[in-house]
PDB file of C-alpha atoms in Angstrom:
ATOM      1  CA  MET E 172     -16.006 -15.374 -27.363  1.00 61.00           C
ATOM      2  CA  SER E 173     -15.289 -18.899 -26.067  1.00 61.00           C
ATOM      3  CA  ARG E 174     -16.928 -20.317 -22.916  1.00 58.00           C
ATOM      4  CA  LYS E 175     -13.533 -20.558 -21.203  1.00 58.00           C
ATOM      5  CA  ILE E 176     -12.842 -16.870 -21.819  1.00 58.00           C
ATOM      6  CA  LYS E 177     -16.264 -15.991 -20.390  1.00 56.00           C
ATOM      7  CA  ILE E 178     -15.560 -18.082 -17.259  1.00 54.00           C
ATOM      8  CA  TYR E 179     -12.212 -16.405 -16.674  1.00 59.00           C
ATOM      9  CA  LEU E 180     -13.592 -12.944 -17.350  1.00 59.00           C
ATOM     10  CA  SER E 181     -16.383 -13.507 -14.857  1.00 59.00           C
ATOM     11  CA  SER E 182     -13.731 -14.578 -12.339  1.00 59.00           C
ATOM     12  CA  PHE E 183     -11.750 -11.468 -13.198  1.00 58.00           C
ATOM     13  CA  TRP E 184     -14.681  -9.360 -12.030  1.00 54.00           C
ATOM     14  CA  ILE E 185     -13.891 -10.585  -8.644  1.00 49.00           C
ATOM     15  CA  LEU E 186     -11.156  -8.055  -8.133  1.00 50.00           C
ATOM     16  CA  ILE E 187     -14.365  -6.522  -8.854  1.00 47.00           C
ATOM     17  CA  SER E 188     -18.377  -6.576  -7.758  1.00 42.00           C
ATOM     18  CA  LEU E 189     -21.865  -8.053  -6.219  1.00 37.00           C
ATOM     19  CA  ALA E 190     -25.613  -7.249  -4.763  1.00 35.00           C
ATOM     20  CA  ALA E 191     -25.584  -6.640  -1.059  1.00 36.00           C
ATOM     21  CA  THR E 192     -27.587  -8.966   1.127  1.00 41.00           C
ATOM     22  CA  ALA E 193     -29.712  -7.841   4.041  1.00 48.00           C
ATOM     23  CA  GLN E 194     -28.037 -10.414   6.277  1.00 76.00           C
ATOM     24  CA  VAL E 195     -24.806  -9.527   8.076  1.00 87.00           C
ATOM     25  CA  PRO E 196     -22.032 -11.952   7.011  1.00 89.00           C
ATOM     26  CA  ALA E 197     -21.168 -14.590   9.621  1.00 90.00           C
ATOM     27  CA  GLY E 198     -18.413 -13.519  12.004  1.00 91.00           C
ATOM     28  CA  PHE E 199     -18.790  -9.802  11.192  1.00 95.00           C
ATOM     29  CA  ASN E 200     -20.665  -6.823  12.575  1.00 96.00           C
ATOM     30  CA  VAL E 201     -21.909  -3.765  10.734  1.00 96.00           C
ATOM     31  CA  LEU E 202     -19.264  -1.021  10.656  1.00 95.00           C
ATOM     32  CA  LYS E 203     -21.363   2.049  11.430  1.00 91.00           C
ATOM     33  CA  ASP E 204     -18.639   4.625  10.750  1.00 94.00           C
ATOM     34  CA  PRO E 205     -16.329   3.541   7.899  1.00 92.00           C
ATOM     35  CA  SER E 206     -14.543   6.923   7.662  1.00 92.00           C
ATOM     36  CA  SER E 207     -11.378   5.652   9.385  1.00 92.00           C
ATOM     37  CA  LEU E 208     -11.287   2.552   7.171  1.00 91.00           C
ATOM     38  CA  LYS E 209     -11.664   4.653   4.019  1.00 88.00           C
ATOM     39  CA  LYS E 210      -8.924   7.047   5.113  1.00 89.00           C
ATOM     40  CA  ASN E 211      -6.465   4.280   6.002  1.00 89.00           C
ATOM     41  CA  LEU E 212      -7.151   2.327   2.805  1.00 86.00           C
ATOM     42  CA  LEU E 213      -6.491   5.403   0.686  1.00 84.00           C
ATOM     43  CA  THR E 214      -3.355   6.260   2.679  1.00 87.00           C
ATOM     44  CA  GLU E 215      -1.897   2.758   2.363  1.00 86.00           C
ATOM     45  CA  ASN E 216      -2.734   2.479  -1.343  1.00 83.00           C
ATOM     46  CA  LYS E 217      -0.941   5.750  -2.083  1.00 84.00           C
ATOM     47  CA  LYS E 218       2.253   4.121  -0.799  1.00 89.00           C
ATOM     48  CA  ILE E 219       2.015   1.282  -3.311  1.00 88.00           C
ATOM     49  CA  ASN E 220       3.495   1.674  -6.791  1.00 90.00           C
ATOM     50  CA  THR E 221       3.701  -2.009  -7.721  1.00 92.00           C
ATOM     51  CA  THR E 222       2.175  -5.215  -6.414  1.00 92.00           C
ATOM     52  CA  GLU E 223       2.695  -8.857  -7.226  1.00 95.00           C
ATOM     53  CA  SER E 224       0.944 -11.791  -5.614  1.00 94.00           C
ATOM     54  CA  ASP E 225       0.138 -15.442  -6.102  1.00 96.00           C
ATOM     55  CA  PHE E 226      -3.499 -16.479  -5.927  1.00 95.00           C
ATOM     56  CA  ILE E 227      -5.673 -19.547  -5.517  1.00 96.00           C
ATOM     57  CA  GLN E 228      -9.059 -19.404  -7.191  1.00 93.00           C
ATOM     58  CA  GLU E 229     -12.073 -21.620  -6.590  1.00 94.00           C
ATOM     59  CA  LYS E 230     -14.980 -21.530  -9.011  1.00 93.00           C
ATOM     60  CA  TYR E 231     -18.283 -23.060  -7.917  1.00 92.00           C
ATOM     61  CA  LEU E 232     -20.774 -24.004 -10.628  1.00 91.00           C
ATOM     62  CA  SER E 233     -24.113 -25.504  -9.605  1.00 86.00           C
ATOM     63  CA  VAL E 234     -23.994 -27.911 -12.565  1.00 86.00           C
ATOM     64  CA  LEU E 235     -20.788 -29.516 -11.257  1.00 83.00           C
ATOM     65  CA  SER E 236     -20.307 -31.616  -8.120  1.00 79.00           C
ATOM     66  CA  GLU E 237     -16.812 -30.235  -7.405  1.00 83.00           C
ATOM     67  CA  LYS E 238     -15.240 -26.784  -7.337  1.00 89.00           C
ATOM     68  CA  ILE E 239     -12.816 -25.848 -10.093  1.00 92.00           C
ATOM     69  CA  GLU E 240      -9.477 -24.793  -8.604  1.00 95.00           C
ATOM     70  CA  SER E 241      -7.002 -22.610 -10.484  1.00 95.00           C
ATOM     71  CA  LYS E 242      -3.702 -21.029  -9.482  1.00 97.00           C
ATOM     72  CA  GLY E 243      -1.672 -18.174 -10.838  1.00 96.00           C
ATOM     73  CA  SER E 244      -0.036 -14.795 -10.297  1.00 96.00           C
ATOM     74  CA  PHE E 245      -1.157 -11.172 -10.278  1.00 91.00           C
ATOM     75  CA  PHE E 246       0.981  -8.149 -11.243  1.00 94.00           C
ATOM     76  CA  PHE E 247       0.143  -4.442 -11.055  1.00 91.00           C
ATOM     77  CA  LYS E 248       1.878  -1.148 -11.821  1.00 90.00           C
ATOM     78  CA  LYS E 249       0.367   2.170 -10.822  1.00 84.00           C
ATOM     79  CA  GLN E 250       0.489   3.407 -14.417  1.00 77.00           C
ATOM     80  CA  ASN E 251      -2.723   1.363 -14.802  1.00 80.00           C
ATOM     81  CA  GLU E 252      -0.971  -1.779 -15.997  1.00 89.00           C
ATOM     82  CA  LEU E 253      -2.264  -5.115 -14.787  1.00 89.00           C
ATOM     83  CA  ARG E 254      -1.509  -8.777 -15.535  1.00 93.00           C
ATOM     84  CA  TRP E 255      -3.709 -11.644 -14.340  1.00 92.00           C
ATOM     85  CA  GLU E 256      -1.961 -14.929 -15.182  1.00 94.00           C
ATOM     86  CA  TYR E 257      -3.303 -18.442 -14.662  1.00 95.00           C
ATOM     87  CA  THR E 258      -0.634 -21.130 -14.498  1.00 95.00           C
ATOM     88  CA  SER E 259      -2.599 -24.201 -13.340  1.00 95.00           C
ATOM     89  CA  PRO E 260      -4.451 -26.234 -14.540  1.00 93.00           C
ATOM     90  CA  PHE E 261      -4.471 -24.041 -17.680  1.00 90.00           C
ATOM     91  CA  LYS E 262      -2.123 -21.358 -18.947  1.00 92.00           C
ATOM     92  CA  TYR E 263      -4.165 -18.237 -19.547  1.00 92.00           C
ATOM     93  CA  VAL E 264      -3.260 -14.539 -19.396  1.00 94.00           C
ATOM     94  CA  ILE E 265      -5.275 -11.302 -19.172  1.00 90.00           C
ATOM     95  CA  VAL E 266      -3.400  -7.984 -19.480  1.00 92.00           C
ATOM     96  CA  LEU E 267      -4.823  -4.472 -19.128  1.00 88.00           C
ATOM     97  CA  THR E 268      -2.582  -1.700 -20.423  1.00 89.00           C
ATOM     98  CA  GLY E 269      -2.964   1.503 -22.405  1.00 86.00           C
ATOM     99  CA  GLY E 270      -6.750   1.264 -22.610  1.00 83.00           C
ATOM    100  CA  LYS E 271      -6.532  -2.185 -24.188  1.00 88.00           C
ATOM    101  CA  MET E 272      -7.294  -5.651 -22.900  1.00 88.00           C
ATOM    102  CA  TYR E 273      -5.205  -8.556 -24.172  1.00 92.00           C
ATOM    103  CA  ILE E 274      -6.179 -12.180 -23.644  1.00 92.00           C
ATOM    104  CA  LYS E 275      -3.716 -14.974 -24.385  1.00 94.00           C
ATOM    105  CA  ASN E 276      -5.273 -18.410 -24.625  1.00 92.00           C
ATOM    106  CA  ASP E 277      -3.646 -21.535 -26.121  1.00 88.00           C
ATOM    107  CA  GLY E 278      -0.925 -19.387 -27.644  1.00 88.00           C
ATOM    108  CA  LYS E 279      -3.410 -17.080 -29.396  1.00 93.00           C
ATOM    109  CA  VAL E 280      -3.626 -13.406 -28.414  1.00 95.00           C
ATOM    110  CA  SER E 281      -6.879 -11.437 -28.730  1.00 92.00           C
ATOM    111  CA  ARG E 282      -7.018  -7.655 -28.307  1.00 92.00           C
ATOM    112  CA  TYR E 283     -10.027  -5.605 -27.198  1.00 88.00           C
ATOM    113  CA  ASN E 284     -10.552  -1.871 -26.889  1.00 86.00           C
ATOM    114  CA  VAL E 285     -11.679  -1.393 -23.294  1.00 78.00           C
ATOM    115  CA  ASN E 286     -13.749   1.706 -24.025  1.00 75.00           C
ATOM    116  CA  SER E 287     -15.661   0.100 -26.898  1.00 73.00           C
ATOM    117  CA  ASN E 288     -17.200  -2.638 -24.753  1.00 69.00           C
ATOM    118  CA  LYS E 289     -19.271  -1.935 -21.619  1.00 68.00           C
ATOM    119  CA  MET E 290     -18.254  -5.194 -19.936  1.00 66.00           C
ATOM    120  CA  PHE E 291     -14.534  -4.665 -20.567  1.00 66.00           C
ATOM    121  CA  LYS E 292     -14.752  -1.041 -19.490  1.00 68.00           C
ATOM    122  CA  GLY E 293     -16.491  -2.124 -16.291  1.00 66.00           C
ATOM    123  CA  ILE E 294     -13.770  -4.692 -15.640  1.00 65.00           C
ATOM    124  CA  ASN E 295     -11.059  -2.129 -16.258  1.00 67.00           C
ATOM    125  CA  ASP E 296     -12.642   0.612 -14.135  1.00 69.00           C
ATOM    126  CA  MET E 297     -13.385  -1.666 -11.208  1.00 65.00           C
ATOM    127  CA  MET E 298      -9.989  -3.352 -11.190  1.00 66.00           C
ATOM    128  CA  MET E 299      -8.179  -0.052 -11.334  1.00 67.00           C
ATOM    129  CA  SER E 300     -10.347   1.513  -8.631  1.00 67.00           C
ATOM    130  CA  VAL E 301      -9.516  -1.402  -6.339  1.00 65.00           C
ATOM    131  CA  VAL E 302      -5.750  -1.484  -6.877  1.00 64.00           C
ATOM    132  CA  ASN E 303      -5.423   2.311  -7.031  1.00 63.00           C
ATOM    133  CA  GLY E 304      -7.422   2.792  -3.843  1.00 60.00           C
ATOM    134  CA  ASN E 305     -10.202   4.776  -5.537  1.00 64.00           C
ATOM    135  CA  LEU E 306     -12.890   2.256  -4.714  1.00 64.00           C
ATOM    136  CA  PHE E 307     -15.046   4.721  -2.795  1.00 66.00           C
ATOM    137  CA  GLU E 308     -15.106   7.154  -5.701  1.00 68.00           C
ATOM    138  CA  ASN E 309     -16.568   4.608  -8.131  1.00 72.00           C
ATOM    139  CA  PRO E 310     -20.237   5.531  -8.703  1.00 81.00           C
ATOM    140  CA  GLU E 311     -20.974   2.163 -10.315  1.00 80.00           C
ATOM    141  CA  TYR E 312     -21.101   0.387  -6.948  1.00 84.00           C
ATOM    142  CA  GLN E 313     -22.762   0.742  -3.573  1.00 89.00           C
ATOM    143  CA  VAL E 314     -20.606  -0.415  -0.667  1.00 90.00           C
ATOM    144  CA  LYS E 315     -21.535  -1.863   2.722  1.00 93.00           C
ATOM    145  CA  TYR E 316     -18.933  -2.195   5.469  1.00 94.00           C
ATOM    146  CA  TYR E 317     -18.477  -4.862   8.121  1.00 97.00           C
ATOM    147  CA  SER E 318     -15.840  -5.560  10.760  1.00 96.00           C
ATOM    148  CA  SER E 319     -14.465  -8.489  12.776  1.00 96.00           C
ATOM    149  CA  SER E 320     -11.588  -8.673  15.249  1.00 94.00           C
ATOM    150  CA  SER E 321      -9.012  -9.196  12.489  1.00 95.00           C
ATOM    151  CA  ALA E 322     -10.538  -8.018   9.223  1.00 96.00           C
ATOM    152  CA  TYR E 323     -12.914  -5.701   7.414  1.00 96.00           C
ATOM    153  CA  LEU E 324     -15.400  -6.923   4.853  1.00 95.00           C
ATOM    154  CA  LEU E 325     -16.526  -4.689   1.997  1.00 92.00           C
ATOM    155  CA  GLU E 326     -19.639  -5.804   0.149  1.00 92.00           C
ATOM    156  CA  LEU E 327     -20.093  -4.189  -3.257  1.00 87.00           C
ATOM    157  CA  THR E 328     -23.339  -4.042  -5.172  1.00 89.00           C
ATOM    158  CA  PRO E 329     -23.428  -2.966  -8.832  1.00 87.00           C
ATOM    159  CA  VAL E 330     -25.988  -0.284  -9.612  1.00 89.00           C
ATOM    160  CA  ASN E 331     -25.693  -0.636 -13.379  1.00 82.00           C
ATOM    161  CA  SER E 332     -28.428  -2.841 -14.853  1.00 85.00           C
ATOM    162  CA  THR E 333     -26.012  -4.368 -17.387  1.00 79.00           C
ATOM    163  CA  THR E 334     -23.616  -5.443 -14.642  1.00 80.00           C
ATOM    164  CA  GLN E 335     -26.468  -6.767 -12.480  1.00 86.00           C
ATOM    165  CA  LYS E 336     -27.294  -9.332 -15.161  1.00 84.00           C
ATOM    166  CA  PHE E 337     -24.130 -11.299 -14.413  1.00 83.00           C
ATOM    167  CA  LEU E 338     -22.997 -10.016 -11.002  1.00 85.00           C
ATOM    168  CA  LYS E 339     -24.865 -10.116  -7.719  1.00 90.00           C
ATOM    169  CA  THR E 340     -22.226  -9.075  -5.171  1.00 88.00           C
ATOM    170  CA  ILE E 341     -18.489  -8.870  -4.459  1.00 86.00           C
ATOM    171  CA  GLN E 342     -17.159  -9.376  -0.978  1.00 89.00           C
ATOM    172  CA  MET E 343     -13.629  -8.113  -0.316  1.00 89.00           C
ATOM    173  CA  LYS E 344     -11.884  -9.150   2.888  1.00 92.00           C
ATOM    174  CA  VAL E 345      -9.284  -6.620   4.058  1.00 92.00           C
ATOM    175  CA  ASP E 346      -6.647  -7.326   6.715  1.00 93.00           C
ATOM    176  CA  LYS E 347      -6.985  -4.888   9.643  1.00 94.00           C
ATOM    177  CA  SER E 348      -3.259  -4.455  10.235  1.00 92.00           C
ATOM    178  CA  SER E 349      -1.953  -4.095   6.672  1.00 90.00           C
ATOM    179  CA  TYR E 350      -5.131  -2.923   4.887  1.00 89.00           C
ATOM    180  CA  GLU E 351      -4.344  -5.388   2.106  1.00 89.00           C
ATOM    181  CA  ILE E 352      -7.037  -7.378   0.296  1.00 88.00           C
ATOM    182  CA  GLU E 353      -6.771 -10.992   1.425  1.00 91.00           C
ATOM    183  CA  ASN E 354      -9.740 -12.529  -0.294  1.00 90.00           C
ATOM    184  CA  VAL E 355     -12.364 -11.678  -2.893  1.00 88.00           C
ATOM    185  CA  ARG E 356     -15.596 -13.575  -3.427  1.00 90.00           C
ATOM    186  CA  MET E 357     -17.834 -12.857  -6.401  1.00 87.00           C
ATOM    187  CA  THR E 358     -21.387 -14.179  -6.487  1.00 91.00           C
ATOM    188  CA  GLU E 359     -23.478 -14.344  -9.643  1.00 91.00           C
ATOM    189  CA  PRO E 360     -27.282 -13.898  -9.773  1.00 92.00           C
ATOM    190  CA  GLY E 361     -27.859 -17.653 -10.053  1.00 90.00           C
ATOM    191  CA  GLY E 362     -25.751 -18.469  -6.987  1.00 90.00           C
ATOM    192  CA  ASP E 363     -22.548 -19.591  -8.707  1.00 92.00           C
ATOM    193  CA  TYR E 364     -19.501 -17.903  -7.217  1.00 92.00           C
ATOM    194  CA  THR E 365     -15.761 -17.424  -7.545  1.00 91.00           C
ATOM    195  CA  ASN E 366     -13.458 -17.127  -4.554  1.00 93.00           C
ATOM    196  CA  ILE E 367      -9.893 -15.823  -4.851  1.00 91.00           C
ATOM    197  CA  LYS E 368      -7.338 -15.925  -2.055  1.00 94.00           C
ATOM    198  CA  PHE E 369      -4.183 -13.824  -2.421  1.00 93.00           C
ATOM    199  CA  ILE E 370      -0.933 -15.185  -0.959  1.00 95.00           C
ATOM    200  CA  ASN E 371       2.770 -14.256  -0.965  1.00 95.00           C
ATOM    201  CA  ARG E 372       1.980 -10.609  -1.714  1.00 94.00           C
ATOM    202  CA  LYS E 373       4.874  -8.209  -2.323  1.00 95.00           C
ATOM    203  CA  ASN E 374       4.541  -4.441  -2.685  1.00 93.00           C
ATOM    204  CA  ASN E 375       6.890  -1.955  -4.358  1.00 95.00           C
ATOM    205  CA  VAL E 376       9.128  -4.567  -5.937  1.00 96.00           C
ATOM    206  CA  PRO E 377      10.587  -4.102  -9.443  1.00 96.00           C
ATOM    207  CA  ILE E 378       8.292  -5.471 -12.156  1.00 95.00           C
ATOM    208  CA  SER E 379       9.554  -5.620 -15.721  1.00 94.00           C
ATOM    209  CA  ASP E 380       7.560  -3.837 -18.436  1.00 92.00           C
ATOM    210  CA  ALA E 381       7.657  -7.163 -20.270  1.00 93.00           C
ATOM    211  CA  LYS E 382       5.046  -8.471 -17.825  1.00 93.00           C
ATOM    212  CA  PHE E 383       2.464  -6.240 -19.472  1.00 92.00           C
ATOM    213  CA  LYS E 384       3.167  -7.439 -22.995  1.00 90.00           C
ATOM    214  CA  VAL E 385       1.673 -10.593 -24.517  1.00 86.00           C
TER     215      VAL E 385
END
């Protein structure tokens, strides 16, 4: 697997995981009773059949002096179909559908069986638990909850030793009024991190089946 694929896959985990810190994140307080948040997140997610959104991704690597910025689009259908497409500065596509993962890079398409690879299965399970609203039922992660005046912050810690080797924590920022994920930040054990901001989100709009073919 090429280094570029590994970088993008690690970024992909960001709709996906990290090891909770003892320190409360700046600007937030501990949410002592998250039951209302859980209920509302599940309720709102049940209303969503499709989602599309643009995103801006920043990747910080300690060996580089500047962050690497990428842009692209995200598409999801509730039948467990997902497309993560980078459009700038590279064209790069990841599609999850029918238990398979497809990666299109430089015009070449690679196919992987999700269930035959622990990393791919973890990516698939976490992504689907997030977009389907089943996050709290995923036994692979421990979750801590925080709150500010305008947002919730969910901090996920992987409990699987394999995942812990390349993921420390995932922080998901959720808007208090819409219960939509605004931002995801994934931190790796060595301190490198990926930050993804979602913009121009649209729910329950028609998405062609062609989006999930590569």
